[in-house]
Short mmCIF file of C-alpha atoms in Angstrom, two decimals:
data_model
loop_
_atom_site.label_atom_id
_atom_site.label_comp_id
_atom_site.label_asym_id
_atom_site.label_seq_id
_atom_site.Cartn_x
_atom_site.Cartn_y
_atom_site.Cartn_z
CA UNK A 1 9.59 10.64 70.71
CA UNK A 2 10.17 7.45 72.61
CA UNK A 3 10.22 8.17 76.68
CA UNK A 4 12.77 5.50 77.44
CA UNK A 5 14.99 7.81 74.70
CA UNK A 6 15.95 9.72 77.82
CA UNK A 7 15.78 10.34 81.60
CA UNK A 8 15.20 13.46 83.17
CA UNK A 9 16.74 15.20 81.20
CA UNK A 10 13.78 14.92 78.84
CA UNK A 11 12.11 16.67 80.91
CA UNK A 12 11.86 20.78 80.00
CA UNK A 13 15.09 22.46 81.43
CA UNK A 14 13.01 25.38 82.12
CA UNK A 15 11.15 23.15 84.16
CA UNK A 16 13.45 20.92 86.13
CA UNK A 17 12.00 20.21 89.61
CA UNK A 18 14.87 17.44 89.64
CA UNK A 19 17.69 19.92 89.50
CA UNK A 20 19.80 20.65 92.92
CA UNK A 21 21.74 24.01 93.02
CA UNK A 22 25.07 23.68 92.53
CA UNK A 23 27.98 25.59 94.40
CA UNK A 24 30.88 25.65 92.90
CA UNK A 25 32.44 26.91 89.55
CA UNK A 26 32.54 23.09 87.79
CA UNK A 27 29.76 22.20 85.32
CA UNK A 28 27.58 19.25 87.36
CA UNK A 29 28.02 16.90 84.20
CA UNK A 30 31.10 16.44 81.76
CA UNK A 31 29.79 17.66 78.24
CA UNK A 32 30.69 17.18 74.74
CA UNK A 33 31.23 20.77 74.32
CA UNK A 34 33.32 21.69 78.16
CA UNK A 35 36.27 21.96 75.80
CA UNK A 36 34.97 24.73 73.81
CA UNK A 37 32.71 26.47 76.84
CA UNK A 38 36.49 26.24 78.71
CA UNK A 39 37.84 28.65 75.20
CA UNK A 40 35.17 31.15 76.40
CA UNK A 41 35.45 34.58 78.56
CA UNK A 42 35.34 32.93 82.57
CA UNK A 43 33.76 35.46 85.10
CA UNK A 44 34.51 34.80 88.89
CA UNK A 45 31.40 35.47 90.44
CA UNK A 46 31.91 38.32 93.25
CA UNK A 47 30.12 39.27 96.29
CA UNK A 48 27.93 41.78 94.11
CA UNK A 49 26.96 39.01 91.83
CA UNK A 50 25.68 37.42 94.71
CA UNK A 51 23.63 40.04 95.20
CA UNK A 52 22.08 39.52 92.10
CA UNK A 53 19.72 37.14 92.89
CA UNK A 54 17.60 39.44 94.11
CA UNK A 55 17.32 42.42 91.97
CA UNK A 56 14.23 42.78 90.21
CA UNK A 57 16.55 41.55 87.08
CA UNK A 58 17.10 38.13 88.76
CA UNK A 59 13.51 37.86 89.90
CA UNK A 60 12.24 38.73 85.84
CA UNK A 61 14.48 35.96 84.76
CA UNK A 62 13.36 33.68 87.68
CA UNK A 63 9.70 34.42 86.36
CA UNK A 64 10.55 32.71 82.96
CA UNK A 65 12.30 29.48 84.19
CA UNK A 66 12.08 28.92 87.99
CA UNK A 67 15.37 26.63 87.62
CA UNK A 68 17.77 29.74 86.12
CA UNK A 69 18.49 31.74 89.33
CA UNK A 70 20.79 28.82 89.67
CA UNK A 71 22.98 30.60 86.59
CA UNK A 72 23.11 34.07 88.03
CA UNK A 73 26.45 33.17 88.78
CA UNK A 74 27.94 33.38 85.14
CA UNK A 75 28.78 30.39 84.62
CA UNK A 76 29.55 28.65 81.49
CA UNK A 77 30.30 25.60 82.72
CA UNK A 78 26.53 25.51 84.11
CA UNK A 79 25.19 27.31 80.93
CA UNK A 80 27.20 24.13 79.00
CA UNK A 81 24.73 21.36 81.31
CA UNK A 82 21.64 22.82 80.50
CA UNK A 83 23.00 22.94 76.96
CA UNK A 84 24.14 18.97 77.01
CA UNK A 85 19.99 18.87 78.49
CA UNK A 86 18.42 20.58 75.17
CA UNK A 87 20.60 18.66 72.73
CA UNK A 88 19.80 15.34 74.51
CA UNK A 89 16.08 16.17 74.11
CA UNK A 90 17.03 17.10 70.63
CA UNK A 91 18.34 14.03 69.39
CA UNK A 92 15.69 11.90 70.98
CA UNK A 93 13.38 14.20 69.36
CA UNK A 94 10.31 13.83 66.77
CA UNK A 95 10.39 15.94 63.87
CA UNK A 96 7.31 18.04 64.75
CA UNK A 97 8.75 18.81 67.59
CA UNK A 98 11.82 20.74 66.23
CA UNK A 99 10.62 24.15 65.93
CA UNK A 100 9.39 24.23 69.54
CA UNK A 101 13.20 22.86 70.42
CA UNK A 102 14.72 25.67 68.45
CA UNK A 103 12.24 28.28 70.63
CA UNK A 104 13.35 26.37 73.54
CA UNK A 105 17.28 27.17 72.68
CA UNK A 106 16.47 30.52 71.98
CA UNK A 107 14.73 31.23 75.30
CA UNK A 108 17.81 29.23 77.20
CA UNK A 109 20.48 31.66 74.98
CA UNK A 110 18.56 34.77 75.79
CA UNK A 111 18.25 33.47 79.85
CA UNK A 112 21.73 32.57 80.07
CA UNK A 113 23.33 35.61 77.79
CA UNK A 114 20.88 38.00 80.48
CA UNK A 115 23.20 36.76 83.27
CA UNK A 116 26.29 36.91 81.89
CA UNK A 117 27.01 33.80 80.07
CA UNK A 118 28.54 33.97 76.95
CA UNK A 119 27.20 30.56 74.87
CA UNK A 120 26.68 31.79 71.36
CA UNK A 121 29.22 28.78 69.99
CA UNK A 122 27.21 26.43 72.29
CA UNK A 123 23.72 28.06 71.02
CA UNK A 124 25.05 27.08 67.28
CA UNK A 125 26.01 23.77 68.33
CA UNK A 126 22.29 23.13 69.40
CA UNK A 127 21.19 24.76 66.28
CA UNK A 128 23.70 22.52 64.28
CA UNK A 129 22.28 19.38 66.32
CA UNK A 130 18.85 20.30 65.59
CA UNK A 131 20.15 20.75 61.40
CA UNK A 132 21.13 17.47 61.44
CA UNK A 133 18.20 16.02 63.01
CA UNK A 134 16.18 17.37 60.48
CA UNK A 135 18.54 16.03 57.68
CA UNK A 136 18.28 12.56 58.57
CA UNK A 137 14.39 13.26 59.26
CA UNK A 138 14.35 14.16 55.48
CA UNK A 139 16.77 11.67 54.80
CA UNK A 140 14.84 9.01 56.00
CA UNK A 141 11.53 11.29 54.02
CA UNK A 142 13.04 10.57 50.85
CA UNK A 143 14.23 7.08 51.26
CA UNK A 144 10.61 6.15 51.97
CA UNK A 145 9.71 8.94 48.92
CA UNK A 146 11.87 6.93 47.15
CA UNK A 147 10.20 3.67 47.84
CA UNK A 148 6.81 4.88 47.51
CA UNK A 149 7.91 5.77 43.95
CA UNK A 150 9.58 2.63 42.75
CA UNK A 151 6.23 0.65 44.29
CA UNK A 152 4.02 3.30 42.19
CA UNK A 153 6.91 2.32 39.31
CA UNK A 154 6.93 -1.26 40.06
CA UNK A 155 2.99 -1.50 40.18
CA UNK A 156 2.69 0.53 36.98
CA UNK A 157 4.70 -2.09 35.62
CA UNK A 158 2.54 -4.95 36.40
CA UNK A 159 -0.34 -3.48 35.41
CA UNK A 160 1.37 -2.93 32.27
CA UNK A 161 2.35 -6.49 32.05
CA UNK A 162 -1.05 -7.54 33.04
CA UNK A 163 -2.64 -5.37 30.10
CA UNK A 164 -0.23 -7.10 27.86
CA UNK A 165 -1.18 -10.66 29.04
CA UNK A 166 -4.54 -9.51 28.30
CA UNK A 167 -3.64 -8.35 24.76
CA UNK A 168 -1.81 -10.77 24.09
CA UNK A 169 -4.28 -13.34 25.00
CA UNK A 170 -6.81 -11.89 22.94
CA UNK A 171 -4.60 -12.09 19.93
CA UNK A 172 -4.44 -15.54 20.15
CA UNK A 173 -8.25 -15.77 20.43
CA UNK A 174 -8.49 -14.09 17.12
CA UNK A 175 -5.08 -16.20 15.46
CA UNK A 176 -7.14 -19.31 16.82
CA UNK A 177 -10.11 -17.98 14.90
CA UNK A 178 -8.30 -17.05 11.76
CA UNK A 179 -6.94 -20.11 11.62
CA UNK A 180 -10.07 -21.88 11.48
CA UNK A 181 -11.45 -19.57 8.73
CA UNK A 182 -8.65 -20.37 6.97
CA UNK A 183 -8.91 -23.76 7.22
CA UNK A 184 -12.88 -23.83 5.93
CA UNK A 185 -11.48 -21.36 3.04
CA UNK A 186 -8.91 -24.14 1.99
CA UNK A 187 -11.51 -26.53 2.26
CA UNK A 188 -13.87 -24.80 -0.06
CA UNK A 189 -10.92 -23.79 -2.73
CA UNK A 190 -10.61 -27.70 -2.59
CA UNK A 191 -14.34 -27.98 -3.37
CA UNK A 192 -13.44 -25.35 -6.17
CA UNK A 193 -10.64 -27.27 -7.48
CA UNK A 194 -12.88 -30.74 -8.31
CA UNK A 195 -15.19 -28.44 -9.55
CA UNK A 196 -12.67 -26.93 -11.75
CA UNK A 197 -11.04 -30.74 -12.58
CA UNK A 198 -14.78 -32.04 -13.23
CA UNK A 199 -15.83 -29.04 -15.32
CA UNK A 200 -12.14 -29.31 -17.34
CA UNK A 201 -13.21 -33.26 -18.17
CA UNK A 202 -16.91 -32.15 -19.71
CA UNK A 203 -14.58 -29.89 -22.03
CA UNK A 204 -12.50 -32.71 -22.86
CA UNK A 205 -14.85 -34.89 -23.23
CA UNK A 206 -17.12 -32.43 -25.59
CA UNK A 207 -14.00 -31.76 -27.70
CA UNK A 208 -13.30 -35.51 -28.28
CA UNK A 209 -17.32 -35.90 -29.60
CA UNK A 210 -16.88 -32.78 -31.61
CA UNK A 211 -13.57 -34.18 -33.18
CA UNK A 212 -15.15 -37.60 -34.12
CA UNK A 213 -18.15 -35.70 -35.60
CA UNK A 214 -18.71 -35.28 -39.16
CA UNK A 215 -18.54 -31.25 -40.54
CA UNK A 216 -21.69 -29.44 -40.24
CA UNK A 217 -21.52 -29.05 -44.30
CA UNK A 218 -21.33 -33.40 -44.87
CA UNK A 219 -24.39 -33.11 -42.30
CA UNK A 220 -26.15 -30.49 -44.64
CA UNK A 221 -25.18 -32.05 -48.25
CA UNK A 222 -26.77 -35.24 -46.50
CA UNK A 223 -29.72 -33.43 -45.29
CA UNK A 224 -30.34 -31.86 -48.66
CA UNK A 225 -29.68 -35.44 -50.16
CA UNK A 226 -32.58 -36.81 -48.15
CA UNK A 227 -35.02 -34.29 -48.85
CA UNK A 228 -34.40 -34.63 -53.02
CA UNK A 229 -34.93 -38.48 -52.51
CA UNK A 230 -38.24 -37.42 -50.57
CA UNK A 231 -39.41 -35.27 -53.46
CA UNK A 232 -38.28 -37.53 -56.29
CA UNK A 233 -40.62 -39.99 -54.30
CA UNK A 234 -43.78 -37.84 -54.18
CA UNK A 235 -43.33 -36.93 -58.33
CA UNK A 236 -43.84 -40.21 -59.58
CA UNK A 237 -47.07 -40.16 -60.05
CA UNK A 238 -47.60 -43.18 -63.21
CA UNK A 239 -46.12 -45.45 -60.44
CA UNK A 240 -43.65 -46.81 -62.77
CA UNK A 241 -41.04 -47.08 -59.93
CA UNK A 242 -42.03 -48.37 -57.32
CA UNK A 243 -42.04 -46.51 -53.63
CA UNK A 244 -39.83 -46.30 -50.65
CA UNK A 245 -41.27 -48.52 -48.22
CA UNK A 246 -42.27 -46.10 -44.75
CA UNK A 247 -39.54 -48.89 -43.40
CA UNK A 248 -36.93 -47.77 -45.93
CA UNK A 249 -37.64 -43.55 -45.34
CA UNK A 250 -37.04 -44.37 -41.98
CA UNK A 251 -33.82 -45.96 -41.78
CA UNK A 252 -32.84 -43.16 -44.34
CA UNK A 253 -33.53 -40.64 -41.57
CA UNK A 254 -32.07 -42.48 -38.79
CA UNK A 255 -28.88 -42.86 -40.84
CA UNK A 256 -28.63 -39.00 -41.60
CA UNK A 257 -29.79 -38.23 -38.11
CA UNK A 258 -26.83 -40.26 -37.38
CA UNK A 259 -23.90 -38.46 -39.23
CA UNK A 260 -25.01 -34.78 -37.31
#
């Protein structure tokens, strides 16, 4: 509660060394609720209220709040200041201090109803006061509740976000590295392919030999040719006919070595 909220009248009314008696029937200060303590029962005072002040009654109530002798006179008006007191301290008040406000009107209804005073509208307007206090206390509660929560939200989000980033950035580490695999794979199918173009030319090449070749039977019939000419050679015996030279058997072989 901020001291320069209030003067002294944020002081305790039960405890008001500032107070001065006052005399006559009028309330001291104009209040907010004179209107509706004017609808209320009046009570002249008389001589025997007077007298009041010191029965032991008086002197019990005096013992409670050394400022409410002043209101053995029944007045409303008066019961209405103190009243105007408590809800001024009420509105200037902290929240933890509400309950001890609400035994404070309590113990100011039950002083002021023991003399007299009837203030049970003007006890629920301090009750009321101190209801909406509370409500904007809450009020105010949950609007920082409320921010609390969308900063938890809002930080939930960027760690979120972050996370993503993160994610995200490590995807493109691997699509970086996937990429270069890739690359070295197309690179070695290349490789493959002159392999593959190379290996296709040997075939091509071997079919063109093999096409240009004699049959493997012409090879044999020339074979078997050879070999009768080499034993038609080693049965002449009389040497009648005259020999192959080794010159001549040669080129024979060379020229059927030729045709396989």
């Amino acid at each position: 509660m901020n001291p320069s909220a209030h003067d002294s009248s944020s002081s305790d009314f039960a405890y008001d060394d500032n107070y001065t008696p006052i005399l006559d029937a009028n309330p001291p200060v104009e209040s907010p609720f004179s209107k509706e303590a004017s609808k209320l029962p009046q009570v002249i005072p008389s001589p025997q209220h007077a007298k009041e002040d010191s029965t032991p009654k008086a002197i019990e109530v005096a013992s409670m709040s050394s400022s409410l002798p002043q209101l053995v006179r029944k007045d409303t008006g008066l019961g209405s200041f103190w009243v105007n007191k408590l809800i001024k301290k009420v509105k200037s008040s902290c929240p933890h201090e509400h309950e001890s406000l609400r035994d404070e009107t309590t113990k100011l209804y039950k002083n002021l109803k023991a003399h007299g005073a009837n203030i049970s509208v003007i006890r629920d307007k301090i009750y009321e006061a101190l209801d909406i206090a509370k409500l904007a206390h809450d009020t105010n509660n949950g609007q920082s509740n409320l921010k609390v929560a969308k900063k938890k939200e809002l930080v939930a989000k960027e760690e979120k976000l972050e996370k993503t980033i993160l994610s995200l950035t490590t995807m493109s580490q691997h699509m970086d590295e996937a990429n270069m695999e890739l690359i070295q794979i197309r690179k070695k199918l290349q490789e493959l392919k002159a392999l593959e173009d190379e290996k296709e030319e040997i075939i091509s090449s071997g079919m063109s030999l093999l096409s240009d070749a004699p049959s493997i039977e012409e090879v044999r019939k020339s074979l078997d040719d050879i070999r009768q000419q080499i034993e038609a050679l080693g049965d002449d015996g009389d040497g009648s006919q005259p020999s192959l030279s080794a010159e001549e058997a040669l080129a024979n072989f060379e020229r059927a070595k030729a045709q396989l």
